[in-house]
Short mmCIF file of C-alpha atoms in Angstrom, two decimals:
data_model
loop_
_atom_site.label_atom_id
_atom_site.label_comp_id
_atom_site.label_asym_id
_atom_site.label_seq_id
_atom_site.Cartn_x
_atom_site.Cartn_y
_atom_site.Cartn_z
CA MET V 1 -0.13 0.25 0.06
CA ILE V 2 1.54 3.24 -1.08
CA ASP V 3 1.35 6.02 1.77
CA TYR V 4 -0.42 8.76 1.26
CA VAL V 5 -2.88 11.46 2.39
CA ARG V 6 -6.42 9.56 2.25
CA ASP V 7 -8.84 11.91 4.38
CA GLY V 8 -10.05 14.80 1.53
CA ALA V 9 -10.94 17.17 4.52
CA GLU V 10 -7.34 17.12 6.01
CA ILE V 11 -6.01 17.35 2.35
CA TYR V 12 -7.98 20.62 1.73
CA ARG V 13 -6.76 22.26 4.65
CA ARG V 14 -2.99 21.03 4.48
CA SER V 15 -3.23 22.43 1.09
CA PHE V 16 -4.33 25.73 2.03
CA ALA V 17 -2.68 26.18 4.56
CA THR V 18 0.36 25.68 2.04
CA ILE V 19 -1.05 28.38 0.05
CA ARG V 20 -1.35 30.77 2.76
CA ALA V 21 1.79 30.45 3.59
CA GLU V 22 3.64 30.67 0.35
CA ALA V 23 1.50 32.71 -1.55
CA ASP V 24 1.92 36.75 -1.59
CA LEU V 25 -1.28 37.45 -0.07
CA GLY V 26 -0.74 40.51 1.71
CA GLY V 27 -1.86 43.08 -0.97
CA LEU V 28 -5.08 41.88 -1.65
CA PRO V 29 -8.26 42.91 0.02
CA GLU V 30 -9.14 39.82 2.12
CA ASP V 31 -12.71 38.80 -0.52
CA VAL V 32 -10.74 39.11 -3.52
CA ALA V 33 -7.49 36.63 -1.51
CA ARG V 34 -10.49 34.17 -0.28
CA VAL V 35 -11.11 33.54 -3.69
CA ALA V 36 -6.74 33.94 -4.68
CA VAL V 37 -6.69 30.92 -2.39
CA ARG V 38 -9.21 28.56 -4.57
CA MET V 39 -7.83 29.59 -7.87
CA ILE V 40 -3.76 28.88 -6.40
CA HIS V 41 -5.70 25.45 -5.63
CA ALA V 42 -7.00 24.74 -8.61
CA CYS V 43 -3.95 25.41 -11.25
CA GLY V 44 -1.01 24.53 -8.11
CA MET V 45 0.72 27.97 -8.94
CA VAL V 46 0.98 30.52 -6.00
CA ASP V 47 2.59 33.35 -8.20
CA LEU V 48 -0.44 33.30 -9.92
CA VAL V 49 -1.05 36.64 -7.33
CA ALA V 50 1.09 38.66 -9.31
CA ASP V 51 -0.67 38.66 -12.44
CA LEU V 52 -4.39 38.41 -10.39
CA GLY V 53 -6.32 42.90 -11.33
CA TRP V 54 -9.61 43.44 -9.55
CA SER V 55 -12.25 45.95 -8.96
CA PRO V 56 -12.67 46.43 -5.35
CA GLY V 57 -16.04 45.50 -5.23
CA VAL V 58 -15.96 42.64 -7.61
CA VAL V 59 -16.44 39.93 -5.15
CA ALA V 60 -19.11 41.83 -2.81
CA SER V 61 -21.25 42.05 -5.90
CA ALA V 62 -20.74 38.95 -7.62
CA ARG V 63 -22.27 37.42 -4.55
CA ALA V 64 -24.99 39.54 -3.72
CA ALA V 65 -26.20 38.98 -7.56
CA LEU V 66 -25.56 34.97 -6.78
CA ASP V 67 -27.65 35.44 -3.26
CA ALA V 68 -30.14 37.26 -5.55
CA GLY V 69 -30.53 34.22 -7.60
CA ALA V 70 -28.72 35.30 -10.64
CA PRO V 71 -27.49 32.81 -13.60
CA VAL V 72 -23.89 32.30 -13.87
CA LEU V 73 -22.60 32.69 -17.65
CA CYS V 74 -20.04 30.40 -18.55
CA ASP V 75 -17.90 30.31 -22.48
CA ALA V 76 -17.56 26.85 -21.98
CA MET V 77 -18.58 23.55 -20.70
CA MET V 78 -15.64 22.83 -18.54
CA VAL V 79 -16.46 25.98 -16.53
CA ALA V 80 -19.99 25.38 -15.94
CA SER V 81 -18.78 21.51 -15.15
CA GLY V 82 -16.37 22.67 -12.88
CA VAL V 83 -19.30 24.91 -10.84
CA THR V 84 -19.89 22.77 -7.46
CA ARG V 85 -23.82 23.79 -7.88
CA ARG V 86 -23.96 22.76 -3.72
CA ARG V 87 -22.27 25.99 -3.16
CA LEU V 88 -24.29 28.21 -4.77
CA PRO V 89 -26.54 29.85 -2.13
CA ALA V 90 -29.33 30.15 -4.58
CA ALA V 91 -29.83 26.70 -6.77
CA ASN V 92 -28.91 29.59 -9.49
CA ASP V 93 -28.52 28.37 -12.62
CA VAL V 94 -25.56 28.04 -14.55
CA VAL V 95 -25.19 28.29 -18.05
CA CYS V 96 -23.64 27.45 -21.28
CA THR V 97 -24.79 27.92 -24.50
CA LEU V 98 -22.25 27.24 -26.72
CA GLY V 99 -23.43 23.99 -27.69
CA ASP V 100 -27.11 25.19 -28.62
CA PRO V 101 -27.78 24.06 -32.04
CA ARG V 102 -28.47 28.20 -33.75
CA VAL V 103 -24.95 28.08 -32.64
CA PRO V 104 -23.02 27.43 -35.40
CA GLU V 105 -25.02 29.56 -37.97
CA LEU V 106 -24.81 32.48 -35.53
CA ALA V 107 -20.79 32.47 -35.92
CA GLU V 108 -21.16 31.74 -39.19
CA ARG V 109 -23.49 34.73 -39.79
CA LEU V 110 -21.95 37.18 -37.88
CA GLY V 111 -18.53 36.21 -39.12
CA THR V 112 -16.47 34.91 -35.09
CA THR V 113 -15.94 32.43 -33.61
CA ARG V 114 -18.90 29.71 -31.82
CA SER V 115 -17.31 31.00 -28.16
CA ALA V 116 -18.04 34.64 -28.88
CA ALA V 117 -21.46 33.34 -31.56
CA ALA V 118 -22.88 31.52 -28.14
CA LEU V 119 -23.17 34.83 -26.17
CA GLU V 120 -25.72 36.29 -28.79
CA LEU V 121 -27.83 33.95 -26.95
CA TRP V 122 -26.96 35.33 -22.97
CA ARG V 123 -28.80 38.94 -24.34
CA ASP V 124 -32.00 38.14 -21.51
CA ARG V 125 -30.17 36.95 -19.08
CA LEU V 126 -26.63 39.28 -18.91
CA GLU V 127 -28.18 42.09 -16.44
CA GLY V 128 -27.32 41.48 -13.42
CA SER V 129 -25.66 37.98 -14.37
CA VAL V 130 -22.09 36.95 -12.82
CA VAL V 131 -20.00 36.09 -16.46
CA ALA V 132 -17.31 33.71 -16.15
CA ILE V 133 -15.19 33.13 -18.78
CA GLY V 134 -12.73 30.70 -19.03
CA ASN V 135 -11.82 29.53 -22.10
CA ALA V 136 -11.71 32.00 -24.95
CA PRO V 137 -10.32 35.25 -25.11
CA THR V 138 -12.78 36.07 -28.42
CA ALA V 139 -15.59 35.53 -26.06
CA LEU V 140 -14.62 38.51 -23.35
CA PHE V 141 -13.98 40.73 -26.14
CA ARG V 142 -17.82 40.33 -27.63
CA LEU V 143 -18.79 40.63 -24.44
CA LEU V 144 -16.86 44.18 -23.62
CA GLU V 145 -18.71 44.94 -27.28
CA MET V 146 -21.90 43.96 -26.18
CA VAL V 147 -22.12 45.78 -22.93
CA GLY V 148 -20.56 48.77 -25.18
CA GLU V 149 -23.65 48.34 -26.91
CA GLY V 150 -26.25 49.02 -24.20
CA ALA V 151 -26.99 44.81 -24.30
CA GLY V 152 -26.66 44.58 -20.00
CA ARG V 153 -24.72 45.01 -17.80
CA PRO V 154 -23.54 42.04 -15.52
CA ALA V 155 -23.12 42.17 -12.07
CA ALA V 156 -19.55 41.04 -11.83
CA VAL V 157 -16.90 39.47 -14.57
CA LEU V 158 -14.74 36.46 -14.17
CA GLY V 159 -12.49 37.37 -17.36
CA VAL V 160 -10.38 34.57 -16.99
CA PRO V 161 -9.69 32.86 -20.70
CA VAL V 162 -5.88 31.35 -21.71
CA GLY V 163 -3.72 31.71 -24.35
CA PHE V 164 -1.46 33.16 -26.90
CA ILE V 165 -3.93 34.86 -28.66
CA GLY V 166 -5.83 37.91 -27.47
CA ALA V 167 -6.69 36.50 -24.04
CA ALA V 168 -4.35 39.25 -22.08
CA GLU V 169 -5.73 41.76 -24.82
CA SER V 170 -9.07 40.65 -24.02
CA LYS V 171 -8.98 40.90 -19.58
CA GLN V 172 -6.35 44.09 -20.02
CA ALA V 173 -9.22 45.73 -21.96
CA LEU V 174 -12.16 44.25 -19.39
CA ALA V 175 -9.96 46.19 -16.47
CA GLU V 176 -10.37 49.18 -18.29
CA HIS V 177 -13.83 48.76 -20.27
CA PRO V 178 -15.25 52.52 -19.92
CA ALA V 179 -18.50 50.96 -18.71
CA GLY V 180 -16.32 50.87 -15.34
CA LEU V 181 -17.19 47.05 -14.86
CA GLU V 182 -16.92 44.53 -12.21
CA TYR V 183 -13.49 42.66 -12.47
CA LEU V 184 -11.34 40.00 -11.48
CA VAL V 185 -8.82 38.98 -14.17
CA VAL V 186 -5.76 37.20 -14.55
CA HIS V 187 -3.34 39.22 -16.83
CA GLY V 188 -1.49 37.95 -19.25
CA ARG V 189 -1.63 34.37 -21.13
CA ARG V 190 -2.65 32.32 -18.09
CA GLY V 191 -6.31 30.98 -16.99
CA GLY V 192 -8.64 28.30 -18.14
CA SER V 193 -11.67 26.62 -17.27
CA ALA V 194 -10.43 25.43 -13.60
CA MET V 195 -9.07 28.74 -11.66
CA THR V 196 -12.55 30.46 -13.45
CA ALA V 197 -14.98 27.79 -12.08
CA ALA V 198 -12.74 27.66 -8.74
CA ALA V 199 -13.49 31.50 -8.98
CA VAL V 200 -17.44 31.04 -8.90
CA ASN V 201 -16.91 28.70 -6.01
CA ALA V 202 -15.77 30.51 -3.73
CA ILE V 203 -17.39 33.65 -4.59
CA ALA V 204 -20.39 31.20 -3.64
CA SER V 205 -19.66 30.56 -0.27
CA GLU V 206 -17.60 30.70 2.35
CA GLU V 207 -16.86 27.03 3.14
CA GLU V 208 -13.34 26.04 2.77
CA MET Z 1 -15.52 47.94 -32.22
CA ILE Z 2 -12.93 46.46 -31.03
CA ASP Z 3 -9.90 44.87 -32.74
CA TYR Z 4 -9.01 41.37 -32.76
CA VAL Z 5 -8.95 37.92 -34.64
CA ARG Z 6 -12.49 36.61 -35.10
CA ASP Z 7 -11.38 33.86 -37.37
CA GLY Z 8 -11.32 30.45 -34.99
CA ALA Z 9 -8.88 27.88 -37.84
CA GLU Z 10 -6.64 31.50 -37.80
CA ILE Z 11 -6.60 31.82 -33.90
CA TYR Z 12 -5.97 27.78 -33.57
CA ARG Z 13 -3.02 28.98 -36.55
CA ARG Z 14 -1.34 31.59 -34.36
CA SER Z 15 -1.79 29.89 -31.63
CA PHE Z 16 0.26 26.87 -32.29
CA ALA Z 17 2.50 28.90 -34.43
CA THR Z 18 3.66 30.61 -31.18
CA ILE Z 19 4.06 27.53 -29.43
CA ARG Z 20 6.42 25.81 -31.31
CA ALA Z 21 8.02 29.05 -31.56
CA GLU Z 22 8.71 29.46 -27.91
CA ALA Z 23 8.17 26.13 -26.49
CA ASP Z 24 11.82 23.80 -25.97
CA LEU Z 25 10.64 21.43 -27.82
CA GLY Z 26 13.63 19.52 -29.04
CA GLY Z 27 14.07 17.03 -27.08
CA LEU Z 28 10.71 15.28 -27.41
CA PRO Z 29 9.76 12.46 -29.67
CA GLU Z 30 7.07 13.62 -31.91
CA ASP Z 31 3.69 12.53 -31.13
CA VAL Z 32 5.04 13.38 -27.36
CA ALA Z 33 5.82 17.01 -28.67
CA ARG Z 34 2.95 17.30 -30.90
CA VAL Z 35 0.02 15.90 -27.60
CA ALA Z 36 2.92 19.15 -25.35
CA VAL Z 37 1.37 21.27 -28.21
CA ARG Z 38 -2.08 20.78 -27.06
CA MET Z 39 -1.20 20.95 -23.51
CA ILE Z 40 0.64 24.19 -23.34
CA HIS Z 41 -2.54 25.71 -25.65
CA ALA Z 42 -4.33 24.79 -23.22
CA CYS Z 43 -2.71 26.32 -20.14
CA GLY Z 44 -1.11 29.13 -20.97
CA MET Z 45 2.38 28.27 -20.87
CA VAL Z 46 5.32 27.59 -23.09
CA ASP Z 47 7.34 26.06 -19.99
CA LEU Z 48 5.21 23.01 -19.21
CA VAL Z 49 7.85 21.13 -21.63
CA ALA Z 50 10.29 20.94 -18.97
CA ASP Z 51 8.29 19.07 -16.22
CA LEU Z 52 6.93 16.36 -18.82
CA GLY Z 53 7.52 13.13 -18.14
CA TRP Z 54 7.13 9.62 -20.86
CA SER Z 55 7.13 6.58 -21.53
CA PRO Z 56 8.42 6.62 -25.02
CA GLY Z 57 5.55 4.37 -26.17
CA VAL Z 58 2.83 6.34 -24.55
CA VAL Z 59 0.67 7.98 -27.45
CA ALA Z 60 1.36 5.26 -30.00
CA SER Z 61 -0.31 2.35 -27.25
CA ALA Z 62 -3.03 5.02 -26.06
CA ARG Z 63 -3.79 5.91 -30.14
CA ALA Z 64 -4.30 2.32 -30.49
CA ALA Z 65 -5.95 2.17 -27.48
CA LEU Z 66 -8.18 4.63 -28.91
CA ASP Z 67 -8.18 3.36 -32.18
CA ALA Z 68 -9.82 -0.25 -30.83
CA GLY Z 69 -12.48 1.79 -28.50
CA ALA Z 70 -11.04 2.00 -25.70
CA PRO Z 71 -13.47 3.63 -23.62
CA VAL Z 72 -11.36 7.03 -21.59
CA LEU Z 73 -11.65 6.60 -17.69
CA CYS Z 74 -11.62 10.08 -16.61
CA ASP Z 75 -11.34 10.88 -12.27
CA ALA Z 76 -12.94 14.67 -12.90
CA MET Z 77 -15.84 15.69 -14.69
CA MET Z 78 -13.95 18.84 -16.00
CA VAL Z 79 -11.67 16.58 -17.96
CA ALA Z 80 -14.77 14.04 -19.44
CA SER Z 81 -16.30 17.25 -20.13
CA GLY Z 82 -12.77 18.66 -21.65
CA VAL Z 83 -12.58 15.97 -24.06
CA THR Z 84 -13.95 16.47 -27.95
CA ARG Z 85 -16.27 13.71 -29.26
CA ARG Z 86 -15.80 14.44 -32.74
CA ARG Z 87 -11.75 14.07 -32.05
CA LEU Z 88 -12.45 10.18 -30.81
CA PRO Z 89 -11.83 7.22 -33.70
CA ALA Z 90 -13.61 4.94 -32.47
CA ALA Z 91 -17.07 6.81 -30.72
CA ASN Z 92 -15.42 5.98 -27.28
CA ASP Z 93 -16.99 6.05 -24.16
CA VAL Z 94 -16.05 8.81 -21.58
CA VAL Z 95 -16.53 7.75 -17.97
CA CYS Z 96 -16.42 9.12 -15.13
CA THR Z 97 -17.73 7.93 -12.28
CA LEU Z 98 -17.19 10.30 -9.42
CA GLY Z 99 -21.01 11.45 -9.23
CA ASP Z 100 -22.20 7.80 -9.36
CA PRO Z 101 -24.39 7.22 -5.65
CA ARG Z 102 -22.58 4.77 -4.17
CA VAL Z 103 -19.66 6.40 -4.34
CA PRO Z 104 -19.81 8.60 -1.26
CA GLU Z 105 -20.51 4.82 0.53
CA LEU Z 106 -17.78 3.69 -1.55
CA ALA Z 107 -15.26 5.97 0.45
CA GLU Z 108 -16.44 5.69 4.03
CA ARG Z 109 -16.11 2.37 3.70
CA LEU Z 110 -12.53 2.90 2.38
CA GLY Z 111 -11.91 5.17 4.40
CA THR Z 112 -10.50 7.25 1.14
CA THR Z 113 -11.42 10.42 -1.27
CA ARG Z 114 -14.52 10.19 -3.49
CA SER Z 115 -12.54 10.65 -5.82
CA ALA Z 116 -10.05 7.10 -5.11
CA ALA Z 117 -13.64 5.34 -4.11
CA ALA Z 118 -15.06 5.99 -7.49
CA LEU Z 119 -12.41 4.05 -9.28
CA GLU Z 120 -13.60 1.19 -7.62
CA LEU Z 121 -16.36 1.22 -10.53
CA TRP Z 122 -13.90 1.03 -13.42
CA ARG Z 123 -12.86 -1.79 -12.56
CA ASP Z 124 -14.13 -4.03 -15.30
CA ARG Z 125 -13.03 -1.76 -17.80
CA LEU Z 126 -9.33 -0.80 -16.52
CA GLU Z 127 -7.53 -3.65 -18.83
CA GLY Z 128 -6.69 -1.95 -21.88
CA SER Z 129 -8.13 1.85 -21.08
CA VAL Z 130 -6.39 4.67 -21.36
CA VAL Z 131 -7.06 6.42 -18.32
CA ALA Z 132 -6.62 10.59 -17.81
CA ILE Z 133 -6.90 11.38 -14.52
CA GLY Z 134 -6.43 15.81 -14.12
CA ASN Z 135 -7.62 16.62 -10.42
CA ALA Z 136 -6.96 13.80 -7.38
CA PRO Z 137 -4.34 12.69 -6.58
CA THR Z 138 -5.36 9.95 -4.34
CA ALA Z 139 -7.49 9.19 -8.00
CA LEU Z 140 -4.23 8.55 -9.32
CA PHE Z 141 -2.50 6.64 -6.19
CA ARG Z 142 -5.43 4.45 -6.25
CA LEU Z 143 -4.95 3.58 -9.50
CA LEU Z 144 -1.12 2.84 -9.32
CA GLU Z 145 -2.35 0.10 -5.51
CA MET Z 146 -5.11 -1.15 -7.92
CA VAL Z 147 -2.88 -2.06 -10.53
CA GLY Z 148 -0.66 -3.07 -8.54
CA GLU Z 149 -3.21 -5.47 -6.94
CA GLY Z 150 -3.49 -7.03 -10.60
CA ALA Z 151 -6.81 -4.93 -11.40
CA GLY Z 152 -6.15 -4.29 -14.89
CA ARG Z 153 -3.63 -2.21 -17.11
CA PRO Z 154 -4.66 0.37 -18.74
CA ALA Z 155 -3.56 0.87 -22.30
CA ALA Z 156 -1.52 4.44 -21.12
CA VAL Z 157 -2.18 6.18 -17.86
CA LEU Z 158 -2.75 10.53 -18.23
CA GLY Z 159 -1.34 11.00 -15.32
CA VAL Z 160 -1.54 15.26 -14.71
CA PRO Z 161 -3.35 15.81 -11.29
CA VAL Z 162 -2.76 19.31 -9.51
CA GLY Z 163 -2.08 20.80 -6.44
CA PHE Z 164 0.08 20.58 -3.01
CA ILE Z 165 -0.46 17.35 -1.38
CA GLY Z 166 0.18 14.73 -2.98
CA ALA Z 167 -0.12 15.59 -6.68
CA ALA Z 168 4.06 16.05 -7.13
CA GLU Z 169 4.55 12.37 -5.45
CA SER Z 170 1.55 10.67 -7.52
CA LYS Z 171 3.15 11.42 -10.29
CA GLN Z 172 6.81 10.18 -9.27
CA ALA Z 173 5.16 7.23 -8.45
CA LEU Z 174 3.44 6.41 -11.77
CA ALA Z 175 6.75 7.46 -13.80
CA GLU Z 176 8.19 4.53 -11.57
CA HIS Z 177 5.82 2.12 -11.03
CA PRO Z 178 6.92 -1.69 -11.56
CA ALA Z 179 4.66 -2.45 -13.63
CA GLY Z 180 6.29 -0.50 -16.25
CA LEU Z 181 3.13 1.56 -17.50
CA GLU Z 182 2.61 3.96 -19.98
CA TYR Z 183 2.74 7.13 -18.71
CA LEU Z 184 2.75 11.06 -19.57
CA VAL Z 185 3.21 13.38 -16.76
CA VAL Z 186 3.52 16.81 -16.07
CA HIS Z 187 5.93 16.67 -12.47
CA GLY Z 188 5.45 18.85 -9.95
CA ARG Z 189 2.36 20.82 -8.48
CA ARG Z 190 1.00 21.93 -12.26
CA GLY Z 191 -1.67 20.11 -14.11
CA GLY Z 192 -5.34 20.24 -14.26
CA SER Z 193 -7.79 19.33 -16.09
CA ALA Z 194 -7.84 20.87 -19.18
CA MET Z 195 -4.32 20.29 -19.85
CA THR Z 196 -5.18 16.94 -19.11
CA ALA Z 197 -8.55 16.62 -21.38
CA ALA Z 198 -5.99 18.36 -23.79
CA ALA Z 199 -3.74 15.51 -24.02
CA VAL Z 200 -6.86 13.10 -24.39
CA ASN Z 201 -7.74 15.54 -27.73
CA ALA Z 202 -4.59 15.42 -29.31
CA ILE Z 203 -3.83 11.93 -29.22
CA ALA Z 204 -7.23 11.05 -30.22
CA SER Z 205 -6.66 13.02 -33.29
CA GLU Z 206 -4.18 14.38 -35.37
CA GLU Z 207 -6.25 17.25 -36.60
CA GLU Z 208 -5.14 20.61 -35.37
#
């Protein structure tokens, strides 16, 4: 038998203790630090802190929206899949429209990616929502365009797309958007569905 | 209108070109390099290469198993969610047993995590399978115990759990396992469901 820790609660406890010992959380508001700990837990990198950007009210705004029943709008099935439903305070809907059969034709017509086109199907739920983008830079760019056009104002945008083409630029555009959205980003190329879902899970409940 | 690349195929092309220009792929066999490119694409980090470990036959063995209809056994729903079904060569089953209603009681009885206990439900499909572990170190440790006990020999193990407690150790244990399994790992703390699913997707099809 291999010797390893088998107690899930103990693994969580030791993991979070390691993160709090190693990560430089001193410059973060307390609520953002709590979210950062779970994001670090999801990726194994304590230096993620250096790339975090946020508006001061993002965690409170997102949490209040969730408490009031707001949906979580996700750009990718992996993000939606990573949101722990029992942590959500109001049995909130977790929505991903990427697989909707209308999306390929929408993408064709709009001349954009399916990830961006899928946001067309968010229009009636965008106002007051919690947006969680963990994959596609084009989805985040499209969101910012839609907000700029008056399609609705999310309560908070967790903008954590990953990759080499547009990821850094889309997150910078979110942080600098003239609408002054409440936002949380991981600047640069890093990001992804796991840390995005972790951010939602951290905001949804104080439970560790 | 914000200026960004909206053509999905062009985004992929530029992304892979950037990765091939920046990542140090020279020391990798060609088939492993191709998998590495997609894993890097999923996490935004070209330095992932330095932590890769593999057995020389892992990609060929996993691909042959998929061609023959082997299931992909995943430790987490996010991994299963990230596997692109249309890339799979034989409409292979993608299995995650973590949500099975028997798992909590199994975990209690076995004194382990639910992620590890869920592997009990893999026993009749383990032989010749492709195992994709992208979340829980305890699942990888448990897999190695089961293989050691003669429960079956997977055709390949993609061992990419993430985190601070047991992740590095479980991946080292896979690489050194006396059964001499075909394996691919990301040594250290890094890992996760996105890069694990990306590895499956790369092995499943040469299509970029």
